Short mmCIF file of C-alpha atoms and ligand atoms in Angstrom, two decimals:
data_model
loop_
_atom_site.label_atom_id
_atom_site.label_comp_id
_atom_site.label_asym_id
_atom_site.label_seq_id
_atom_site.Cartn_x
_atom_site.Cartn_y
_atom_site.Cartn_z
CA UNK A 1000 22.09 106.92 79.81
CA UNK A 1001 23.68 105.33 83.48
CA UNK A 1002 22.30 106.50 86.31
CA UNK A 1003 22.54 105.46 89.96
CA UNK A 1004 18.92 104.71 91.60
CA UNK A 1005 20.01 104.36 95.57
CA UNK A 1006 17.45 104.40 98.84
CA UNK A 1007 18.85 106.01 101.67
CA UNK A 1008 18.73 105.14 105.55
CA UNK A 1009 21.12 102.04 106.13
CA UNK A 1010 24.35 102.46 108.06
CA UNK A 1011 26.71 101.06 105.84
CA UNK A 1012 28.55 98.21 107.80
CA UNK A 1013 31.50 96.06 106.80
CA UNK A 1014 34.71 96.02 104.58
CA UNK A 1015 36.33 97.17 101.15
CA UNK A 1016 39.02 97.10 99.43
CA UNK A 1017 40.77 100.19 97.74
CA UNK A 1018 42.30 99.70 94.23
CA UNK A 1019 45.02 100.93 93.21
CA UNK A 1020 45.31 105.32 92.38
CA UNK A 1021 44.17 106.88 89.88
CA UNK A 1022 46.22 109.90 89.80
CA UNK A 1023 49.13 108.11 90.22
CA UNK A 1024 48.35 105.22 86.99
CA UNK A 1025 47.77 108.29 84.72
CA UNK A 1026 50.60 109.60 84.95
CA UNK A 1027 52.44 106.09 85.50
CA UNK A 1028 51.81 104.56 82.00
CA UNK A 1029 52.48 107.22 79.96
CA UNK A 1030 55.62 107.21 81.77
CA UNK A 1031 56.60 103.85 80.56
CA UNK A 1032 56.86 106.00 77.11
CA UNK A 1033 60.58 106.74 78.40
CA UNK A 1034 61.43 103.19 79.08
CA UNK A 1035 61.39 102.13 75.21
CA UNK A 1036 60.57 98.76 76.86
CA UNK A 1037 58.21 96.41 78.38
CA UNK A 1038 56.99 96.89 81.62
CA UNK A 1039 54.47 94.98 83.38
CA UNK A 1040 52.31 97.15 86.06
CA UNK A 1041 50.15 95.79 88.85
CA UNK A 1042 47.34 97.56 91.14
CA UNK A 1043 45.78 99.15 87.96
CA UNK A 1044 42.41 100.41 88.94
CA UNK A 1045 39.45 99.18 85.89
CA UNK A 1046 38.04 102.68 85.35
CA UNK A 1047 37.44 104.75 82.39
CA UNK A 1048 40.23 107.14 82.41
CA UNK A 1049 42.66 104.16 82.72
CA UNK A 1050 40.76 103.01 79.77
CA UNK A 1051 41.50 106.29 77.38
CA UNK A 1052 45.06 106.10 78.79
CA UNK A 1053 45.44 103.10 77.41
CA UNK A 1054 43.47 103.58 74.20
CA UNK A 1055 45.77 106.71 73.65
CA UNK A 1056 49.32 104.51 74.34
CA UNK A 1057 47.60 102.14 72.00
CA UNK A 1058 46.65 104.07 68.50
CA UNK A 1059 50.70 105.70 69.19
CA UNK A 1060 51.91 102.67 68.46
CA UNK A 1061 52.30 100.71 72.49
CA UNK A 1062 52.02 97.10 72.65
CA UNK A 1063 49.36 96.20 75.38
CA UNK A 1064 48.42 93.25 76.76
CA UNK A 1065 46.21 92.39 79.76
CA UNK A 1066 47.29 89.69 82.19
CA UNK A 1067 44.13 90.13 84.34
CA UNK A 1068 42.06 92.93 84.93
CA UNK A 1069 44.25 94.84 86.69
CA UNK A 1070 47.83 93.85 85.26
CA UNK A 1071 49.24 95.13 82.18
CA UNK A 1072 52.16 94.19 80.38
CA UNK A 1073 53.13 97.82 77.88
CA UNK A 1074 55.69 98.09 75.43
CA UNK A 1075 56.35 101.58 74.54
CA UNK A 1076 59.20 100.51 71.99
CA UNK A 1077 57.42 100.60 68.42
CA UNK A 1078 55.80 104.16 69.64
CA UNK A 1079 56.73 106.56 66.56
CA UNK A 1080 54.67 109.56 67.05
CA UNK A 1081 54.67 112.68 69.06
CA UNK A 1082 51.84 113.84 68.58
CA UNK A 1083 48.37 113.45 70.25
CA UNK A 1084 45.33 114.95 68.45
CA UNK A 1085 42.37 116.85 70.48
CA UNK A 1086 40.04 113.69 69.61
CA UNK A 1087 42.72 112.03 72.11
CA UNK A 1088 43.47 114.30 74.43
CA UNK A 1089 40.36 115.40 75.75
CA UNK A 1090 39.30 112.64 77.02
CA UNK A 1091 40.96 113.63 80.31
CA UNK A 1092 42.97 115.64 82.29
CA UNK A 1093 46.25 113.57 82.28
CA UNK A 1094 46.55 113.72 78.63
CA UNK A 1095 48.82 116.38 79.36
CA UNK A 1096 51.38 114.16 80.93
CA UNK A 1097 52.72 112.78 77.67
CA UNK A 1098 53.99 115.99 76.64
CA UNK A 1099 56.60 115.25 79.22
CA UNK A 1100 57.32 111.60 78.36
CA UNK A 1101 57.73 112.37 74.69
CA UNK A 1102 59.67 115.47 74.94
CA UNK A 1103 61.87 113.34 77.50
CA UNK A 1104 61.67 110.66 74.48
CA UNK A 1105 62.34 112.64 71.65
CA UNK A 1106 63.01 116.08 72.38
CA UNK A 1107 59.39 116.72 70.24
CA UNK A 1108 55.83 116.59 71.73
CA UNK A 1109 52.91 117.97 70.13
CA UNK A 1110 49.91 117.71 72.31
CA UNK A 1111 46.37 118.82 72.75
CA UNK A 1112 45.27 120.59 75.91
CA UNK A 1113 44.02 118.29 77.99
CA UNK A 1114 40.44 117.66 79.39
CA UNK A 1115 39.56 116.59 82.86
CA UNK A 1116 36.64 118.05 85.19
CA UNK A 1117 36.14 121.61 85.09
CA UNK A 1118 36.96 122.85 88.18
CA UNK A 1119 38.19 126.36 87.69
CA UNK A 1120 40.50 127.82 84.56
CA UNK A 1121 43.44 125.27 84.97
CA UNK A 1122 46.14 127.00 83.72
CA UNK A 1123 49.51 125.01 82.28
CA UNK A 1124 51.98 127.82 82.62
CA UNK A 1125 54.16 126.31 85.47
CA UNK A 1126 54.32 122.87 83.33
CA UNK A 1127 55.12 125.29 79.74
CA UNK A 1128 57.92 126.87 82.88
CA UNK A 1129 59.45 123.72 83.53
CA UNK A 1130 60.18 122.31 80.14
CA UNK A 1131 61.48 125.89 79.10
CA UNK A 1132 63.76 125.85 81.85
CA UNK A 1133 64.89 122.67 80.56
CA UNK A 1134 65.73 124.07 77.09
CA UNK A 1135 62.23 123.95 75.04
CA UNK A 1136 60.61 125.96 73.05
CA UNK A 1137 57.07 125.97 73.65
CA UNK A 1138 53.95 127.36 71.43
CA UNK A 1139 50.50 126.84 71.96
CA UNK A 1140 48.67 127.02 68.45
CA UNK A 1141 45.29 125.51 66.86
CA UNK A 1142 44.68 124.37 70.43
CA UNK A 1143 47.78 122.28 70.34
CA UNK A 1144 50.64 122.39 72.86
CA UNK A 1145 54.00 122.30 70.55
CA UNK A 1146 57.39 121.45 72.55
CA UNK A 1147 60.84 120.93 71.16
CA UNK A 1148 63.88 121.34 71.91
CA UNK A 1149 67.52 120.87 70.16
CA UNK A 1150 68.38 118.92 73.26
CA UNK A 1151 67.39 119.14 77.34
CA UNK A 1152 69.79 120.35 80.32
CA UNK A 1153 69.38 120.37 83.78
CA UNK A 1154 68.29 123.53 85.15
CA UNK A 1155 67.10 125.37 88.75
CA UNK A 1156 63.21 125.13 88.56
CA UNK A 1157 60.76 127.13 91.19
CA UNK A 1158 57.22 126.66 90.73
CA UNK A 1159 55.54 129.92 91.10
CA UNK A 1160 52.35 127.35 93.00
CA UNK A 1161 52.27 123.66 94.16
CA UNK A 1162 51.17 121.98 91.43
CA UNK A 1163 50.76 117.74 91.02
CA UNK A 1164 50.48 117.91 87.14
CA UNK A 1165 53.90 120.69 86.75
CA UNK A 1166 55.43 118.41 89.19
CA UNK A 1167 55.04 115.62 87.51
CA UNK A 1168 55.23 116.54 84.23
CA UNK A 1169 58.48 118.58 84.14
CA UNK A 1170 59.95 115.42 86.31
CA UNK A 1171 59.24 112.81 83.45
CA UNK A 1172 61.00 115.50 80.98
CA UNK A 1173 64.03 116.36 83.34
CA UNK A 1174 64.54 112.25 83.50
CA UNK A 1175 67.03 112.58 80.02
CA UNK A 1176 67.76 116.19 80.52
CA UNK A 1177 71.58 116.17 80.57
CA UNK A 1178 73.31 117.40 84.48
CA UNK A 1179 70.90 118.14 87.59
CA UNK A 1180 67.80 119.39 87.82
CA UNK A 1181 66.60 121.05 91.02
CA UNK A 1182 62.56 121.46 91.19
CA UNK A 1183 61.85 123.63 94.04
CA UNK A 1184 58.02 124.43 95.57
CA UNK A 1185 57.01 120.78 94.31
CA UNK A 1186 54.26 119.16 94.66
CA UNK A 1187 54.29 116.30 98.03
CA UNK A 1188 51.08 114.22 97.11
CA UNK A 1189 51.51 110.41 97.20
CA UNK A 1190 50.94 109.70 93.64
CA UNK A 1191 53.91 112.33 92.88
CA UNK A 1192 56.31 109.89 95.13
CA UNK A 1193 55.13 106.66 93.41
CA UNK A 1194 55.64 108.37 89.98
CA UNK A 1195 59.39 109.05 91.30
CA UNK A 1196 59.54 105.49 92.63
CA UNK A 1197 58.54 103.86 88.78
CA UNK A 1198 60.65 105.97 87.09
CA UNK A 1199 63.53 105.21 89.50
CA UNK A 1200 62.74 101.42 89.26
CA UNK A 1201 63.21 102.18 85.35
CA UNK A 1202 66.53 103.34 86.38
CA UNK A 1203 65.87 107.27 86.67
CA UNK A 1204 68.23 109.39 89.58
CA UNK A 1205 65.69 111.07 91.09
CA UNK A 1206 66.00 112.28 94.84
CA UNK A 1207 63.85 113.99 97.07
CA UNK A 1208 59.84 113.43 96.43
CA UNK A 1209 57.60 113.98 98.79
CA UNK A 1210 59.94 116.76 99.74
CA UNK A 1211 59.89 120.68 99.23
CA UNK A 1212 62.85 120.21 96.76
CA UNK A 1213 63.60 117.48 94.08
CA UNK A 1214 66.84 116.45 92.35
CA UNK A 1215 67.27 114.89 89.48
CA UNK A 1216 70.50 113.44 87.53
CA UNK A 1217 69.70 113.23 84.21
CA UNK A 1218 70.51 109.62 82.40
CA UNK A 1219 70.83 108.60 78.87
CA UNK A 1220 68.35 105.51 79.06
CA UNK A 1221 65.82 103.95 81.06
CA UNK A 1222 64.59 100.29 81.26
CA UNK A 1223 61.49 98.51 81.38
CA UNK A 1224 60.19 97.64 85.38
CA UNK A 1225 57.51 95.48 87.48
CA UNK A 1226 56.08 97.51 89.30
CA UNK A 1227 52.56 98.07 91.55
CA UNK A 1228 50.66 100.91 91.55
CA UNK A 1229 49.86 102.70 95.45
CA UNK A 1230 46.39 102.48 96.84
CA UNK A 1231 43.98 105.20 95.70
CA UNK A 1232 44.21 108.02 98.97
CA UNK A 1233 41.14 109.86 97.66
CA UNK A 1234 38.58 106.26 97.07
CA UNK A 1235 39.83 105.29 100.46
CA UNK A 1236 38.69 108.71 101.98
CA UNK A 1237 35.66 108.55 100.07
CA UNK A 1238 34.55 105.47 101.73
CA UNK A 1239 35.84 106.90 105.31
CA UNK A 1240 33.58 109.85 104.47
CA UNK A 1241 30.63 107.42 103.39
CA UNK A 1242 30.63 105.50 107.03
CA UNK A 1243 30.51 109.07 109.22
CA UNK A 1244 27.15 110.39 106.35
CA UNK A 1245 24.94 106.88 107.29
CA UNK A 1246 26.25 105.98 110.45
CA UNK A 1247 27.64 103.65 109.89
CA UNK A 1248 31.32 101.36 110.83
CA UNK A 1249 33.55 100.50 107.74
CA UNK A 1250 37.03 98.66 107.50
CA UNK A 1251 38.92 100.25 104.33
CA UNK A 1252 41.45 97.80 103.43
CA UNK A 1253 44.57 97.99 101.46
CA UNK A 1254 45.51 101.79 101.91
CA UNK A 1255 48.83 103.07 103.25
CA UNK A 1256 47.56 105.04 106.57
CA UNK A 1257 49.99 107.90 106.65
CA UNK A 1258 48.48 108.69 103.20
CA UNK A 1259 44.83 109.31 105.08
CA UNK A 1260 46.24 111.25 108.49
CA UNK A 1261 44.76 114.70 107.66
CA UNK A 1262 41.55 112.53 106.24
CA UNK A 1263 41.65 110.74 109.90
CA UNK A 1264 42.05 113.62 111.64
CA UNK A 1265 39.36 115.34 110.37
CA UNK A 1266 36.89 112.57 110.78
CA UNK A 1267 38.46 112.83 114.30
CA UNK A 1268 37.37 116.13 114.88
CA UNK A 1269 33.97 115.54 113.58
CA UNK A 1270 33.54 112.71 116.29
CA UNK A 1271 34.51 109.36 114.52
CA UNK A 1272 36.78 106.60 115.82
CA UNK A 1273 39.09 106.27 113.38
CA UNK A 1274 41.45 103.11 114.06
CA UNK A 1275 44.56 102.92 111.72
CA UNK A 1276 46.15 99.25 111.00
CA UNK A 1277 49.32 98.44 108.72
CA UNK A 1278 47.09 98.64 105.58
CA UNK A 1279 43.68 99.02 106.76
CA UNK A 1280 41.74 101.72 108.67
CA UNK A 1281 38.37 101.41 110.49
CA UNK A 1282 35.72 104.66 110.67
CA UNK A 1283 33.04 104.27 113.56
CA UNK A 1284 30.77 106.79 113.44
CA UNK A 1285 28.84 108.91 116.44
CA UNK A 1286 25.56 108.77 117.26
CA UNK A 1287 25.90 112.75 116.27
CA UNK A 1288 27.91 114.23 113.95
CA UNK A 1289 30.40 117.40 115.27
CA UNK A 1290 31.22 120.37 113.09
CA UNK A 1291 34.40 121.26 111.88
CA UNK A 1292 36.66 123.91 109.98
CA UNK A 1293 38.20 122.75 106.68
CA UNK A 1294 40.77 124.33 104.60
CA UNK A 1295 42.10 122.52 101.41
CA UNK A 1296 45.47 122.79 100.76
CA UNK A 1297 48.12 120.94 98.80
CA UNK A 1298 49.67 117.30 100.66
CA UNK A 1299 50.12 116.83 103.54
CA UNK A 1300 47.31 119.32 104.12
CA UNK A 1301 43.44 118.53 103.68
CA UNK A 1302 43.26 117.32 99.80
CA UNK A 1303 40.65 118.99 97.67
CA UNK A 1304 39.53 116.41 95.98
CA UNK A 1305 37.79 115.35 99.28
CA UNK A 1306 36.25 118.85 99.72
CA UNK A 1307 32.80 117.71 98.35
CA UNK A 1308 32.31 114.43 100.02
CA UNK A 1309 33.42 115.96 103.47
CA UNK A 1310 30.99 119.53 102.99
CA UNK A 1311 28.16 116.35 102.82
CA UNK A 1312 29.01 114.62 106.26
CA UNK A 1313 29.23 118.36 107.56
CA UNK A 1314 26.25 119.03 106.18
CA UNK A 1315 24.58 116.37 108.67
CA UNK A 1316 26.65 117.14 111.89
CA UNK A 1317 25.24 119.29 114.51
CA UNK A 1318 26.28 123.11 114.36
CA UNK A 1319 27.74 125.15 111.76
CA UNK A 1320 31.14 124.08 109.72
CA UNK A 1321 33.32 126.41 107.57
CA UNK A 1322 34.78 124.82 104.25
CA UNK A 1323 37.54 126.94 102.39
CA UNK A 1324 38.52 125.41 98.94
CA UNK A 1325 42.03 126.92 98.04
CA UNK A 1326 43.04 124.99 94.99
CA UNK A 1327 40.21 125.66 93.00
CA UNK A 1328 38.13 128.54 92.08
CA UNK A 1329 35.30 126.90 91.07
CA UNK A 1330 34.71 123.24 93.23
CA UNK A 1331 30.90 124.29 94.85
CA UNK A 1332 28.85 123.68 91.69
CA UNK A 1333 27.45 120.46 92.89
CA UNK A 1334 25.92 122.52 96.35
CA UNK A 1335 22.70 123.41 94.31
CA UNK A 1336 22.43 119.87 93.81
CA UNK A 1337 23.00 119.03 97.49
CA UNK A 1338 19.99 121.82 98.27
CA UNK A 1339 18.00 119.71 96.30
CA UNK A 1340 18.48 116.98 99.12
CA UNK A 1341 17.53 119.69 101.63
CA UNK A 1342 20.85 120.89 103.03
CA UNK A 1343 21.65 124.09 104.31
CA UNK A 1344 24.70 125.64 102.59
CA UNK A 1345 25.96 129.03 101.46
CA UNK A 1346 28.64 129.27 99.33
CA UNK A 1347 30.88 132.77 99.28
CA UNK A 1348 33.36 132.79 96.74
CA UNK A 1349 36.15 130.18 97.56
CA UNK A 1350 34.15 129.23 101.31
CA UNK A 1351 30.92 126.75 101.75
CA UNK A 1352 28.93 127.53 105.22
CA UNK A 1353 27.25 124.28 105.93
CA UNK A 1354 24.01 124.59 108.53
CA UNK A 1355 23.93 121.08 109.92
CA UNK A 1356 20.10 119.34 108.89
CA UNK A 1357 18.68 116.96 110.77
CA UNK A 1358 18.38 114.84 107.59
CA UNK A 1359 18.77 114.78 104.09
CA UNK A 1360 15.46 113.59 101.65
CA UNK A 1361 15.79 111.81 98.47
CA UNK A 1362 15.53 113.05 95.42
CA UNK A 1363 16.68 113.92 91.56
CA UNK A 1364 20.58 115.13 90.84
CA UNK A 1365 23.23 115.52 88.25
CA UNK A 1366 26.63 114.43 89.06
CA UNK A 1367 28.67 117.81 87.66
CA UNK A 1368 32.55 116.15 88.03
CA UNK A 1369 34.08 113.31 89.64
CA UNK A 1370 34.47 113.62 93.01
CA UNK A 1371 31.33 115.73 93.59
CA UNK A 1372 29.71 112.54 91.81
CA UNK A 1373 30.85 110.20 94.48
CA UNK A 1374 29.41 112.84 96.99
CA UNK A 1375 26.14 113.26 95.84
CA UNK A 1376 26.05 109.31 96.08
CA UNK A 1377 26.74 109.75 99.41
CA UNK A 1378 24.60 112.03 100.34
CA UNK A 1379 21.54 109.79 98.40
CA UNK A 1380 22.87 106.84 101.02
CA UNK A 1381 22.00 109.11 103.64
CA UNK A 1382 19.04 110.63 102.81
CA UNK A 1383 15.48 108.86 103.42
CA UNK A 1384 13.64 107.67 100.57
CA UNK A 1385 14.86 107.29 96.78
CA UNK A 1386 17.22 109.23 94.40
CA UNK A 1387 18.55 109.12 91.33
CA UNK A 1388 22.51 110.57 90.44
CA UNK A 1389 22.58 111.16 86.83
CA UNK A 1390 25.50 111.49 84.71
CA UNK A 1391 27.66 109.15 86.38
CA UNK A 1392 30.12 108.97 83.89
CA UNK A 1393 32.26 111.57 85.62
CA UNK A 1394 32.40 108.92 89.16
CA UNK A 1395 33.36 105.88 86.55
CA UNK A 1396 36.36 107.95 85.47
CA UNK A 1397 37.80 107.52 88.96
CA UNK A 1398 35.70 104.72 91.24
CA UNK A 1399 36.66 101.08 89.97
CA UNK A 1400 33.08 98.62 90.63
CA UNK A 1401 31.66 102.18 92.82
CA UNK A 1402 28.41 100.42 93.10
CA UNK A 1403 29.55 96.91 93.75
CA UNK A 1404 31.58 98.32 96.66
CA UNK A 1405 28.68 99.94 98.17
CA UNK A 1406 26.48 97.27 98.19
CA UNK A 1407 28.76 95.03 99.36
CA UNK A 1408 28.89 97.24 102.64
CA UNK A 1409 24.78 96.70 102.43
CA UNK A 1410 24.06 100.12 100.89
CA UNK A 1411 21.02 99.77 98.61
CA UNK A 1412 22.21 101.33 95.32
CA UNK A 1413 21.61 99.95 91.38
CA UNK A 1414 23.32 101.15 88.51
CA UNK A 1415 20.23 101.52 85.43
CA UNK A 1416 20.94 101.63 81.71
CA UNK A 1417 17.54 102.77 80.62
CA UNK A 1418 14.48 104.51 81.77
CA UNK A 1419 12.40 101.26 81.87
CA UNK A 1420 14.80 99.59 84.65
CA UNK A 1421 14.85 103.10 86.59
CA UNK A 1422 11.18 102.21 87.47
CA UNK A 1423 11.87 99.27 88.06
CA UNK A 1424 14.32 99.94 90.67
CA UNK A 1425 12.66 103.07 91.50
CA UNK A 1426 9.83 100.55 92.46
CA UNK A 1427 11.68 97.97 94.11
CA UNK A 1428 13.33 100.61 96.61
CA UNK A 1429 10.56 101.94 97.45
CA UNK A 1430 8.45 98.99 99.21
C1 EPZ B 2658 45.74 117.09 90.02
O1 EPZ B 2658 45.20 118.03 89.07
C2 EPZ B 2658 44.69 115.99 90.15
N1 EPZ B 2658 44.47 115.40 88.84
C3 EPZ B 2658 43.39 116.58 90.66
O2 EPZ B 2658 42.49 115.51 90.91
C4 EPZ B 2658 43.63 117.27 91.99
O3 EPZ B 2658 42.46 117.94 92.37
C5 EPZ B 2658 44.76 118.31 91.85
O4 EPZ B 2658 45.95 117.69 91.31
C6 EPZ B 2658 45.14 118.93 93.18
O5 EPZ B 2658 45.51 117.96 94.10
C7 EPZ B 2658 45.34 114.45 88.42
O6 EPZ B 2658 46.29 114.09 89.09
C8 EPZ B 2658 45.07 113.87 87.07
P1 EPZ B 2658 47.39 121.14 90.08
P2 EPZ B 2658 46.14 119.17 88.44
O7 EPZ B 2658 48.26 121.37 88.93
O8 EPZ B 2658 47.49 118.59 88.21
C9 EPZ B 2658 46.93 125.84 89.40
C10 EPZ B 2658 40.53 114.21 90.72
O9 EPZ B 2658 39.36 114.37 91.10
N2 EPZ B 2658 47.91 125.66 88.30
O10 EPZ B 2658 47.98 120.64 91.34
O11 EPZ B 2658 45.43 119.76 87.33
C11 EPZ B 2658 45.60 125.13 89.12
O12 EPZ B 2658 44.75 125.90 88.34
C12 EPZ B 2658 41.30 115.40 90.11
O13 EPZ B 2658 41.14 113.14 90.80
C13 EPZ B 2658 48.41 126.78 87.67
O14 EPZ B 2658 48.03 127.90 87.98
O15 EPZ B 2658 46.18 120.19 89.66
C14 EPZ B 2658 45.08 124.90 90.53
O16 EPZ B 2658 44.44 126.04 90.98
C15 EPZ B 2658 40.48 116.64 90.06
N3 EPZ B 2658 49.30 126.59 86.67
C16 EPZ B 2658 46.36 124.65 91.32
O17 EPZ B 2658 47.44 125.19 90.56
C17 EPZ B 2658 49.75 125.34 86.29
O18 EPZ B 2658 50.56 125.23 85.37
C18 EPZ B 2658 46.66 123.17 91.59
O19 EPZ B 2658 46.56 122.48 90.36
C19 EPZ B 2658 49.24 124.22 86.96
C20 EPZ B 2658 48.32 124.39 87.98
#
């Protein structure tokens, strides 16, 4: 049992430093699958679904060695299976992206459906799409996703909705799929680009990401790269979001600033001075919050995996905000814990109505996924008096040192292992 014990109140003042993307890594090293090489990647981020990547790569048969904690040297050429059992595979979400890199490998991949926070039904169908396209056969049986195919060909591929994982996935398969692919209605996200980049720095010919259409000339081998992995968009926002809920002034270093423009512009409109540098950007909040409308929507639109975290600033502002999720049919569950804290929200169907409070109060809550985690934490800096976010497992899957960071920036927050040292800090935070 970790849980976070945190007292509320201080404007959190000062810098931090992003590490490097999550959702970019995950799909990253089980590209290096297609290298049948070494590769050495930088910018790793230490967190737990990194971890299970790696575990995964490992017990297939990948050679892995740390050079410090966040460089890894992988060689993917004694892997000799293609298959990834549920025990595997549900550790997270991502699992699903080596069904791409080992039906790209060797025209096989038997894979269990993946994990990851639940966050709606999740569907695969566009990703099962792709890879047909491409000359698979596909069967889902005993929970297993089976893929094979005689041999891949380029094909014309339209997504039927923007998805990262379809993108992605279909793009490592479509790497040694013989003549051009076309993927049209792709996904634009950052992370989908810096896959592109690694696989082209492997020697892939892929055009066109972070476009509406991508192009892809399929090649018979790949090589192993250097490479560093982007900053994490979403942990920067989160800590942009953090410095408008206390009040407070943070500089969030090593980001790429285009990546955070609708995240600026937001915080804009709510009333913070957001500064952008070459790879740093500084959030000042107002003495009052303003509210806002939000829609999510797919990059370069408002990302929904800062929904949560941005329905808790609104929460505080002055006013009335409207927050329309449109990615997921199920991203509200952690309101009810937010109520707990005293805000005012109504959620109706796929839209939160957030009643500005003139404070939030400290208190008990259950993290339910990752980035609603990483909001409730925020909200606890916020609040007056002392809380306790349980279950933060789910914000270790996708925070690297979460708590570290935060206190560097003078926010009081401890990270207990056992009931006894909950009092304790309990205690402590509250003289
Ligand atoms: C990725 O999930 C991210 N995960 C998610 O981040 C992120 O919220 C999401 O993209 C949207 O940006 C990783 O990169 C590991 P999608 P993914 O496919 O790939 C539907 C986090 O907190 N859909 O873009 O699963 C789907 O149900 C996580 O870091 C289909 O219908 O998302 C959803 O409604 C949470 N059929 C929408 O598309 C498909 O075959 C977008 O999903 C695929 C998706």
């Amino acid at each position: 049992m970790e849980k976070f014990v945190i007292t509320g109140g201080t404007p959190l003042k000062g810098e931090v430093t992003i590490s490097g993307a999550k959702n970019a890594v995950v799909a990253i090293l089980p590209a290096t699958i297609l290298a049948e090489d070494v590769c050495r990647i930088e910018n790793i981020p230490n967190i737990s679904d990194v971890s299970a990547m790696i575990n995964i790569l490992n017990i297939m048969g990948a050679q892995i060695k740390y050079i410090n904690k966040n460089t890894i040297e992988i060689d993917t050429r004694h892997i000799n299976s293609y298959v990834v059992e549920h025990e595997l595979s549900k550790q997270l979400r991502a699992s699903y992206y080596l069904i791409g890199a080992l039906l790209g490998r060797f025209n096989h991949a038997e894979v269990a459906m993946p994990g990851g926070c639940y966050l709606g039904v999740r569907p695969i169908d566009q990703h099962i799409k792709g890879f047909e396209a491409l000359g698979a056969t596909t069967r889902i049986e005993n929970g297993m996703v089976k893929v094979e195919a005689e041999s891949l060909h380029g094909a014309r591929i339209y997504f039927d909705n923007v998805s990262v994982g379809a993108t992605i996935n279909v793009m490592l398969a479509a790497t040694f799929a013989e003549g051009r692919t076309v993927m049209e209605n792709v996904a634009k996200e950052p992370h989908v680009v810096d896959v592109a980049n690694f696989l082209n720095s492997m020697g892939a010919r892929i055009r066109g990401a972070g476009m509406d259409v991508i192009r892809i000339e399929g090649v018979r081998k790949l090589h192993g790269s250097d490479y560093a992995v982007i900053p994490d968009q979403i942990e920067a926002g989160t800590f942009m979001a953090m410095a408008a809920a206390t009040h407070g002034d943070i500089l969030v270093r090593n980001v790429i600033p285009k990546h955070l423009e609708c995240i600026s512009l937001k915080l804009r409109e709510i009333g913070c001075e957001v500064r952008s540098y070459d790879d740093a950007v500084r959030v000042i909040a107002p003495e009052k919050l303003l509210p806002t409308r939000v829609r999510t929507y797919p990059y370069p639109g408002f990302p929904t995996d800062m929904q949560p975290q941005t329905v808790v600033v609104l929460a505080l502002a002055g006013g009335s905000s409207v927050v329309r999720e449109t990615i997921f049919e199920n991203r509200f569950k952690y309101v009810d814990e937010l109520k707990r804290m005293g805000a005012d929200v109504t959620v109706e169907s796929n839209t939160a109505f957030v009643h500005g409070v003139k404070g939030l109060s400290g208190a008990d809550v259950v993290a339910p996924d990752l980035r609603a985690g990483a909001a409730l934490v925020i909200a606890a800096l916020s609040a007056e008096g002392v809380s306790g976010v349980d279950k933060i497992e789910y914000i270790q899957r996708g925070y690297e040192d979460f708590d570290q960071k935060i206190r560097g920036l003078g926010g009081r927050i401890t990270c207990v292992k056992n009931p006894r040292d909950e009092r304790k800090a309990m205690l402590r935070y509250a003289q």
